[in-house]
């Protein structure tokens, strides 16, 4: 039987925000909030009904602010860029929410998590139980666990 | 003016109803039931605090609760009777029936209406932000004081004694209670203590047991079956709910408050002040509770809408025999913890309460008054938040003054004034300039020490060193600007501000630095700052001030006395020297004023690098070894270098995991033991990493601009950007969080302002 499950790997303390938060507020939370200490880089999004809606990362926020801005020929571009960015600050999390990524139940096996993490560059995989996010399994934790079962502490090293 | 709920649309409503009934209905109904089980005894007991019939508490837990939930903003806030509010209601109204000859109930309804109207007005006028300025110490102090009062007032109910006359003050209540002690009714005392024991110990046996409910059922049962409530008991008869006002199994609640149209002038004037206090207290309570829950649920709150909800709840409540209510801390917490999802769970709690009245009214009538008092004594004890009191005591003399000023005024003043005292104290202390910010000039002695000299006596010099000392609040900031200017003489070229001994709120210090820097620049002078503490440094980074003043002009506090001052002096004199030379050269070249943020200022130099000739096994070993030293959870890739040390490719954790798991079959995913899984993964260990690493990496250098880096992140669809020098050697990387920091800086974000309220 499998020994390591999603339940054992997940982080239970993580940041949640609502779909109604603006990108400006989200930046405030990421840069100056509690998150700063963990620098975990993944935030669970909760919709208006209180249900789990997805995961956003600083990358989603950066790309949401950039939107479709492209550098023109004229220099300096900095002002045009900042102007464009500023207009997108009032967008909400709902506007930039990426399509729902896979999630797992608390009893998902390590093997399943490895398969999922290999599918795409997910920062983390949410663990859902009865519609609630119980925790987040970060890619780094999956990697650590995979390395833990695969490596042989005595013989492995750089040879 | 836009009303807070003007965005209402019907088709939207039906869509949401459909969605709602599928997902949240059951959760809300269940959590509503849990809230009601806990809330019914509480509501009845709280009515007793206010000196009102217990059934009114139930009405308030229904009508006010539904209206406030329907119009409010928080998904979990449960409005209804609360202990502190009830204590204020008692203090406001108890003496009025004698004075004016109206019935107590009508007076309370008028008060409820006035309170609601004031709260509604607060919401409509969008004054939600004001609540932020009321210090938390006020809430802690007031609640503790109200707890003491409630305990003192309930002792008589617990002991089953009666007073001949109505005591005015807290100490009179205590005195009368002690005098009447010999007349205690031991039957009542037994019931009260039994209930209190249930409230304290049952939840310890199992956290899901509703202690208060079981307590009143058990003690009520004892009293009923032993006949303690019967008139035959004489002086030892135990008072029950029926004796105060019987609860009828009907829901015919509507009652037009007679004093509203038209309100008697004298009474309204006397109640008005109290209504303002009650309105403010209610809003502070509701807002701080809603905020505490939102911090856990992640909901975004609209305080103005919350105020409208609270106000409407009380206004409507005054037509349905309700007294003023507010957010209840315990019931709100239970609502969230028991899985409530939307505002409907509060509505459900009201429906369950109504059901209780219809089904159990005949039984509820036999609940002994002493049992409710037993519950209240425990509630009162828990209102005195010992841990918070200690923390606040330790957190400085201002919080201490606010906290104990409020606490003491609850005990000696009429309770409504205690609210004002608390609010007043916190506002005064917020605005007050405590002590002074002392400004002196530091003048270097020949033996390299420093003298502190008043501005007027300091010698003229190119470099002026100002020592700032004391506490600084924002109201003093403008004066300080003016004071600072006095140090300037015609000779001055550079001003050094020493901030080491300044205790100031980050944003205040920031505002001064920013403004002073602008003034000096306009006079073509320079600013150097030294003695910057760690906390201030963080704020400066966020606000972009470090760039405005220039890193070379900033010196951070050190353990060694005057070290950063010495360094800043050296810098100041070199500025003077440079200017002198430039003036001599007299050839003015245009200065490059490009302030773009480049990759250099945001890149992180801690990266994982490795040769590209290795096998996966070695890469996995290296990364897992490195991870033992990194606390951060975000995934960093391994950057691979070729034999010349130039960046070759990038290996992400995801690609490694994909390769390791490529031969895991779907049907075995749930069956492999860790040992067998490890064996499967090891099968791929010999694959060379340069066959799986990503090679098409973007080219970024230190001088690359922020906007270019952001565009590259989008085009390359990658999580990190490697940064190289001109020779293609790796020097660092940029993660999305670094880009966000850069954007924050470019957009002049101020950390103190950007954090949302909730």
PDB file of N, CA and C in Angstrom, chain A residues 15-30 43-48 53 56 61 65 88-97, chain B residues 73 291 293-303 754-758:
ATOM      1  N   UNK A  15      -2.418  31.411   2.084  1.00  0.00           N
ATOM      2  CA  UNK A  15      -3.199  32.634   1.945  1.00  0.00           C
ATOM      3  C   UNK A  15      -4.415  32.386   1.058  1.00  0.00           C
ATOM      4  N   UNK A  16      -5.549  32.986   1.433  1.00  0.00           N
ATOM      5  CA  UNK A  16      -6.724  32.918   0.570  1.00  0.00           C
ATOM      6  C   UNK A  16      -7.123  34.349   0.220  1.00  0.00           C
ATOM      7  N   UNK A  17      -7.581  34.550  -1.012  1.00  0.00           N
ATOM      8  CA  UNK A  17      -8.193  35.830  -1.322  1.00  0.00           C
ATOM      9  C   UNK A  17      -9.442  35.592  -2.143  1.00  0.00           C
ATOM     10  N   UNK A  18     -10.239  36.631  -2.302  1.00  0.00           N
ATOM     11  CA  UNK A  18     -11.492  36.422  -3.019  1.00  0.00           C
ATOM     12  C   UNK A  18     -11.349  36.867  -4.458  1.00  0.00           C
ATOM     13  N   UNK A  19     -12.267  36.404  -5.288  1.00  0.00           N
ATOM     14  CA  UNK A  19     -12.254  36.766  -6.698  1.00  0.00           C
ATOM     15  C   UNK A  19     -12.483  38.262  -6.873  1.00  0.00           C
ATOM     16  N   UNK A  20     -12.998  38.925  -5.819  1.00  0.00           N
ATOM     17  CA  UNK A  20     -13.322  40.349  -5.949  1.00  0.00           C
ATOM     18  C   UNK A  20     -12.146  41.264  -5.643  1.00  0.00           C
ATOM     19  N   UNK A  21     -11.058  40.739  -5.072  1.00  0.00           N
ATOM     20  CA  UNK A  21      -9.899  41.584  -4.808  1.00  0.00           C
ATOM     21  C   UNK A  21      -9.332  42.123  -6.125  1.00  0.00           C
ATOM     22  N   UNK A  22      -8.869  43.371  -6.090  1.00  0.00           N
ATOM     23  CA  UNK A  22      -8.268  43.927  -7.294  1.00  0.00           C
ATOM     24  C   UNK A  22      -6.799  43.519  -7.368  1.00  0.00           C
ATOM     25  N   UNK A  23      -6.210  43.708  -8.550  1.00  0.00           N
ATOM     26  CA  UNK A  23      -4.793  43.364  -8.696  1.00  0.00           C
ATOM     27  C   UNK A  23      -3.947  44.264  -7.809  1.00  0.00           C
ATOM     28  N   UNK A  24      -4.385  45.508  -7.642  1.00  0.00           N
ATOM     29  CA  UNK A  24      -3.639  46.413  -6.767  1.00  0.00           C
ATOM     30  C   UNK A  24      -3.604  45.862  -5.343  1.00  0.00           C
ATOM     31  N   UNK A  25      -4.771  45.428  -4.851  1.00  0.00           N
ATOM     32  CA  UNK A  25      -4.834  44.872  -3.495  1.00  0.00           C
ATOM     33  C   UNK A  25      -4.020  43.587  -3.404  1.00  0.00           C
ATOM     34  N   UNK A  26      -4.114  42.788  -4.464  1.00  0.00           N
ATOM     35  CA  UNK A  26      -3.372  41.527  -4.456  1.00  0.00           C
ATOM     36  C   UNK A  26      -1.879  41.794  -4.383  1.00  0.00           C
ATOM     37  N   UNK A  27      -1.416  42.780  -5.159  1.00  0.00           N
ATOM     38  CA  UNK A  27       0.006  43.135  -5.094  1.00  0.00           C
ATOM     39  C   UNK A  27       0.379  43.545  -3.682  1.00  0.00           C
ATOM     40  N   UNK A  28      -0.508  44.332  -3.049  1.00  0.00           N
ATOM     41  CA  UNK A  28      -0.261  44.763  -1.673  1.00  0.00           C
ATOM     42  C   UNK A  28      -0.102  43.559  -0.762  1.00  0.00           C
ATOM     43  N   UNK A  29      -0.982  42.580  -0.936  1.00  0.00           N
ATOM     44  CA  UNK A  29      -0.938  41.400  -0.062  1.00  0.00           C
ATOM     45  C   UNK A  29       0.338  40.600  -0.318  1.00  0.00           C
ATOM     46  N   UNK A  30       0.685  40.435  -1.599  1.00  0.00           N
ATOM     47  CA  UNK A  30       1.872  39.619  -1.917  1.00  0.00           C
ATOM     48  C   UNK A  30       3.147  40.323  -1.450  1.00  0.00           C
ATOM     49  N   UNK A  43      -1.534  31.443  -4.064  1.00  0.00           N
ATOM     50  CA  UNK A  43      -2.629  31.921  -3.234  1.00  0.00           C
ATOM     51  C   UNK A  43      -3.910  31.219  -3.684  1.00  0.00           C
ATOM     52  N   UNK A  44      -4.671  30.717  -2.708  1.00  0.00           N
ATOM     53  CA  UNK A  44      -5.934  30.070  -3.056  1.00  0.00           C
ATOM     54  C   UNK A  44      -6.997  31.146  -3.257  1.00  0.00           C
ATOM     55  N   UNK A  45      -7.781  30.996  -4.322  1.00  0.00           N
ATOM     56  CA  UNK A  45      -8.818  31.988  -4.612  1.00  0.00           C
ATOM     57  C   UNK A  45     -10.173  31.422  -4.232  1.00  0.00           C
ATOM     58  N   UNK A  46     -10.944  32.235  -3.519  1.00  0.00           N
ATOM     59  CA  UNK A  46     -12.264  31.815  -3.048  1.00  0.00           C
ATOM     60  C   UNK A  46     -13.298  32.698  -3.744  1.00  0.00           C
ATOM     61  N   UNK A  47     -14.345  32.095  -4.287  1.00  0.00           N
ATOM     62  CA  UNK A  47     -15.323  32.920  -5.024  1.00  0.00           C
ATOM     63  C   UNK A  47     -16.375  33.501  -4.081  1.00  0.00           C
ATOM     64  N   UNK A  48     -17.330  34.233  -4.679  1.00  0.00           N
ATOM     65  CA  UNK A  48     -18.311  34.959  -3.860  1.00  0.00           C
ATOM     66  C   UNK A  48     -19.131  34.024  -2.983  1.00  0.00           C
ATOM     67  N   UNK A  53     -12.001  28.548  -5.995  1.00  0.00           N
ATOM     68  CA  UNK A  53     -12.132  28.912  -7.411  1.00  0.00           C
ATOM     69  C   UNK A  53     -10.861  28.674  -8.203  1.00  0.00           C
ATOM     70  N   UNK A  56      -3.857  31.332  -7.819  1.00  0.00           N
ATOM     71  CA  UNK A  56      -3.107  32.312  -8.598  1.00  0.00           C
ATOM     72  C   UNK A  56      -1.703  32.461  -8.035  1.00  0.00           C
ATOM     73  N   UNK A  61      -0.379  37.477 -11.777  1.00  0.00           N
ATOM     74  CA  UNK A  61      -0.604  38.900 -11.513  1.00  0.00           C
ATOM     75  C   UNK A  61       0.235  39.752 -12.464  1.00  0.00           C
ATOM     76  N   UNK A  65      -1.215  42.257 -15.322  1.00  0.00           N
ATOM     77  CA  UNK A  65      -0.924  43.690 -15.388  1.00  0.00           C
ATOM     78  C   UNK A  65      -0.349  44.067 -16.751  1.00  0.00           C
ATOM     79  N   UNK A  88      -4.536  48.498 -15.583  1.00  0.00           N
ATOM     80  CA  UNK A  88      -4.937  47.126 -15.266  1.00  0.00           C
ATOM     81  C   UNK A  88      -4.950  46.832 -13.778  1.00  0.00           C
ATOM     82  N   UNK A  89      -4.478  47.799 -12.967  1.00  0.00           N
ATOM     83  CA  UNK A  89      -4.443  47.570 -11.517  1.00  0.00           C
ATOM     84  C   UNK A  89      -5.828  47.349 -10.939  1.00  0.00           C
ATOM     85  N   UNK A  90      -6.857  47.903 -11.605  1.00  0.00           N
ATOM     86  CA  UNK A  90      -8.203  47.801 -11.038  1.00  0.00           C
ATOM     87  C   UNK A  90      -8.909  46.520 -11.480  1.00  0.00           C
ATOM     88  N   UNK A  91      -8.256  45.726 -12.345  1.00  0.00           N
ATOM     89  CA  UNK A  91      -8.858  44.434 -12.693  1.00  0.00           C
ATOM     90  C   UNK A  91      -8.974  43.587 -11.428  1.00  0.00           C
ATOM     91  N   UNK A  92      -9.925  42.653 -11.446  1.00  0.00           N
ATOM     92  CA  UNK A  92     -10.057  41.794 -10.270  1.00  0.00           C
ATOM     93  C   UNK A  92      -9.415  40.435 -10.547  1.00  0.00           C
ATOM     94  N   UNK A  93      -9.263  39.681  -9.463  1.00  0.00           N
ATOM     95  CA  UNK A  93      -8.710  38.333  -9.568  1.00  0.00           C
ATOM     96  C   UNK A  93      -9.553  37.501 -10.536  1.00  0.00           C
ATOM     97  N   UNK A  94     -10.879  37.743 -10.501  1.00  0.00           N
ATOM     98  CA  UNK A  94     -11.769  37.015 -11.410  1.00  0.00           C
ATOM     99  C   UNK A  94     -11.299  37.157 -12.863  1.00  0.00           C
ATOM    100  N   UNK A  95     -10.827  38.367 -13.208  1.00  0.00           N
ATOM    101  CA  UNK A  95     -10.438  38.620 -14.604  1.00  0.00           C
ATOM    102  C   UNK A  95      -9.199  37.841 -15.009  1.00  0.00           C
ATOM    103  N   UNK A  96      -8.323  37.526 -14.062  1.00  0.00           N
ATOM    104  CA  UNK A  96      -7.064  36.887 -14.447  1.00  0.00           C
ATOM    105  C   UNK A  96      -6.993  35.434 -13.993  1.00  0.00           C
ATOM    106  N   UNK A  97      -8.096  34.952 -13.425  1.00  0.00           N
ATOM    107  CA  UNK A  97      -8.072  33.601 -12.863  1.00  0.00           C
ATOM    108  C   UNK A  97      -7.761  32.590 -13.962  1.00  0.00           C
TER     109      UNK A  97
ATOM    110  N   UNK B  73     -22.579  42.664   4.164  1.00  0.00           N
ATOM    111  CA  UNK B  73     -21.553  42.257   3.216  1.00  0.00           C
ATOM    112  C   UNK B  73     -20.879  40.947   3.615  1.00  0.00           C
ATOM    113  N   UNK B 291     -14.272  41.563  10.205  1.00  0.00           N
ATOM    114  CA  UNK B 291     -12.900  41.627   9.696  1.00  0.00           C
ATOM    115  C   UNK B 291     -12.109  40.400  10.141  1.00  0.00           C
ATOM    116  N   UNK B 293     -13.206  37.426  10.825  1.00  0.00           N
ATOM    117  CA  UNK B 293     -13.587  36.229  10.074  1.00  0.00           C
ATOM    118  C   UNK B 293     -13.115  36.329   8.628  1.00  0.00           C
ATOM    119  N   UNK B 294     -13.211  37.531   8.050  1.00  0.00           N
ATOM    120  CA  UNK B 294     -12.792  37.690   6.658  1.00  0.00           C
ATOM    121  C   UNK B 294     -11.312  37.398   6.507  1.00  0.00           C
ATOM    122  N   UNK B 295     -10.536  37.671   7.557  1.00  0.00           N
ATOM    123  CA  UNK B 295      -9.105  37.400   7.485  1.00  0.00           C
ATOM    124  C   UNK B 295      -8.872  35.906   7.310  1.00  0.00           C
ATOM    125  N   UNK B 296      -9.810  35.097   7.808  1.00  0.00           N
ATOM    126  CA  UNK B 296      -9.661  33.651   7.647  1.00  0.00           C
ATOM    127  C   UNK B 296     -10.306  33.156   6.367  1.00  0.00           C
ATOM    128  N   UNK B 297     -11.454  33.716   6.009  1.00  0.00           N
ATOM    129  CA  UNK B 297     -12.179  33.191   4.854  1.00  0.00           C
ATOM    130  C   UNK B 297     -11.675  33.789   3.551  1.00  0.00           C
ATOM    131  N   UNK B 298     -10.943  34.889   3.639  1.00  0.00           N
ATOM    132  CA  UNK B 298     -10.431  35.507   2.416  1.00  0.00           C
ATOM    133  C   UNK B 298     -11.460  36.392   1.737  1.00  0.00           C
ATOM    134  N   UNK B 299     -12.618  36.615   2.399  1.00  0.00           N
ATOM    135  CA  UNK B 299     -13.642  37.434   1.758  1.00  0.00           C
ATOM    136  C   UNK B 299     -13.234  38.908   1.752  1.00  0.00           C
ATOM    137  N   UNK B 300     -13.705  39.615   0.748  1.00  0.00           N
ATOM    138  CA  UNK B 300     -13.441  41.038   0.685  1.00  0.00           C
ATOM    139  C   UNK B 300     -14.662  41.768   1.209  1.00  0.00           C
ATOM    140  N   UNK B 301     -14.469  42.608   2.219  1.00  0.00           N
ATOM    141  CA  UNK B 301     -15.616  43.236   2.865  1.00  0.00           C
ATOM    142  C   UNK B 301     -15.860  44.644   2.347  1.00  0.00           C
ATOM    143  N   UNK B 302     -17.140  45.025   2.381  1.00  0.00           N
ATOM    144  CA  UNK B 302     -17.497  46.402   2.080  1.00  0.00           C
ATOM    145  C   UNK B 302     -18.104  46.958   3.361  1.00  0.00           C
ATOM    146  N   UNK B 303     -17.320  47.752   4.105  1.00  0.00           N
ATOM    147  CA  UNK B 303     -17.768  48.187   5.415  1.00  0.00           C
ATOM    148  C   UNK B 303     -18.995  49.087   5.325  1.00  0.00           C
ATOM    149  N   UNK B 754      -1.147  50.161   0.739  1.00  0.00           N
ATOM    150  CA  UNK B 754      -1.635  49.175  -0.220  1.00  0.00           C
ATOM    151  C   UNK B 754      -2.332  47.995   0.415  1.00  0.00           C
ATOM    152  N   UNK B 755      -2.116  47.765   1.724  1.00  0.00           N
ATOM    153  CA  UNK B 755      -2.771  46.601   2.327  1.00  0.00           C
ATOM    154  C   UNK B 755      -4.271  46.843   2.422  1.00  0.00           C
ATOM    155  N   UNK B 756      -5.076  45.935   1.826  1.00  0.00           N
ATOM    156  CA  UNK B 756      -6.529  46.099   1.957  1.00  0.00           C
ATOM    157  C   UNK B 756      -6.945  45.957   3.422  1.00  0.00           C
ATOM    158  N   UNK B 757      -8.115  46.497   3.741  1.00  0.00           N
ATOM    159  CA  UNK B 757      -8.571  46.496   5.135  1.00  0.00           C
ATOM    160  C   UNK B 757      -8.762  45.115   5.701  1.00  0.00           C
ATOM    161  N   UNK B 758      -9.334  44.262   4.884  1.00  0.00           N
ATOM    162  CA  UNK B 758      -9.749  42.971   5.435  1.00  0.00           C
ATOM    163  C   UNK B 758      -8.595  41.999   5.438  1.00  0.00           C
TER     164      UNK B 758
END
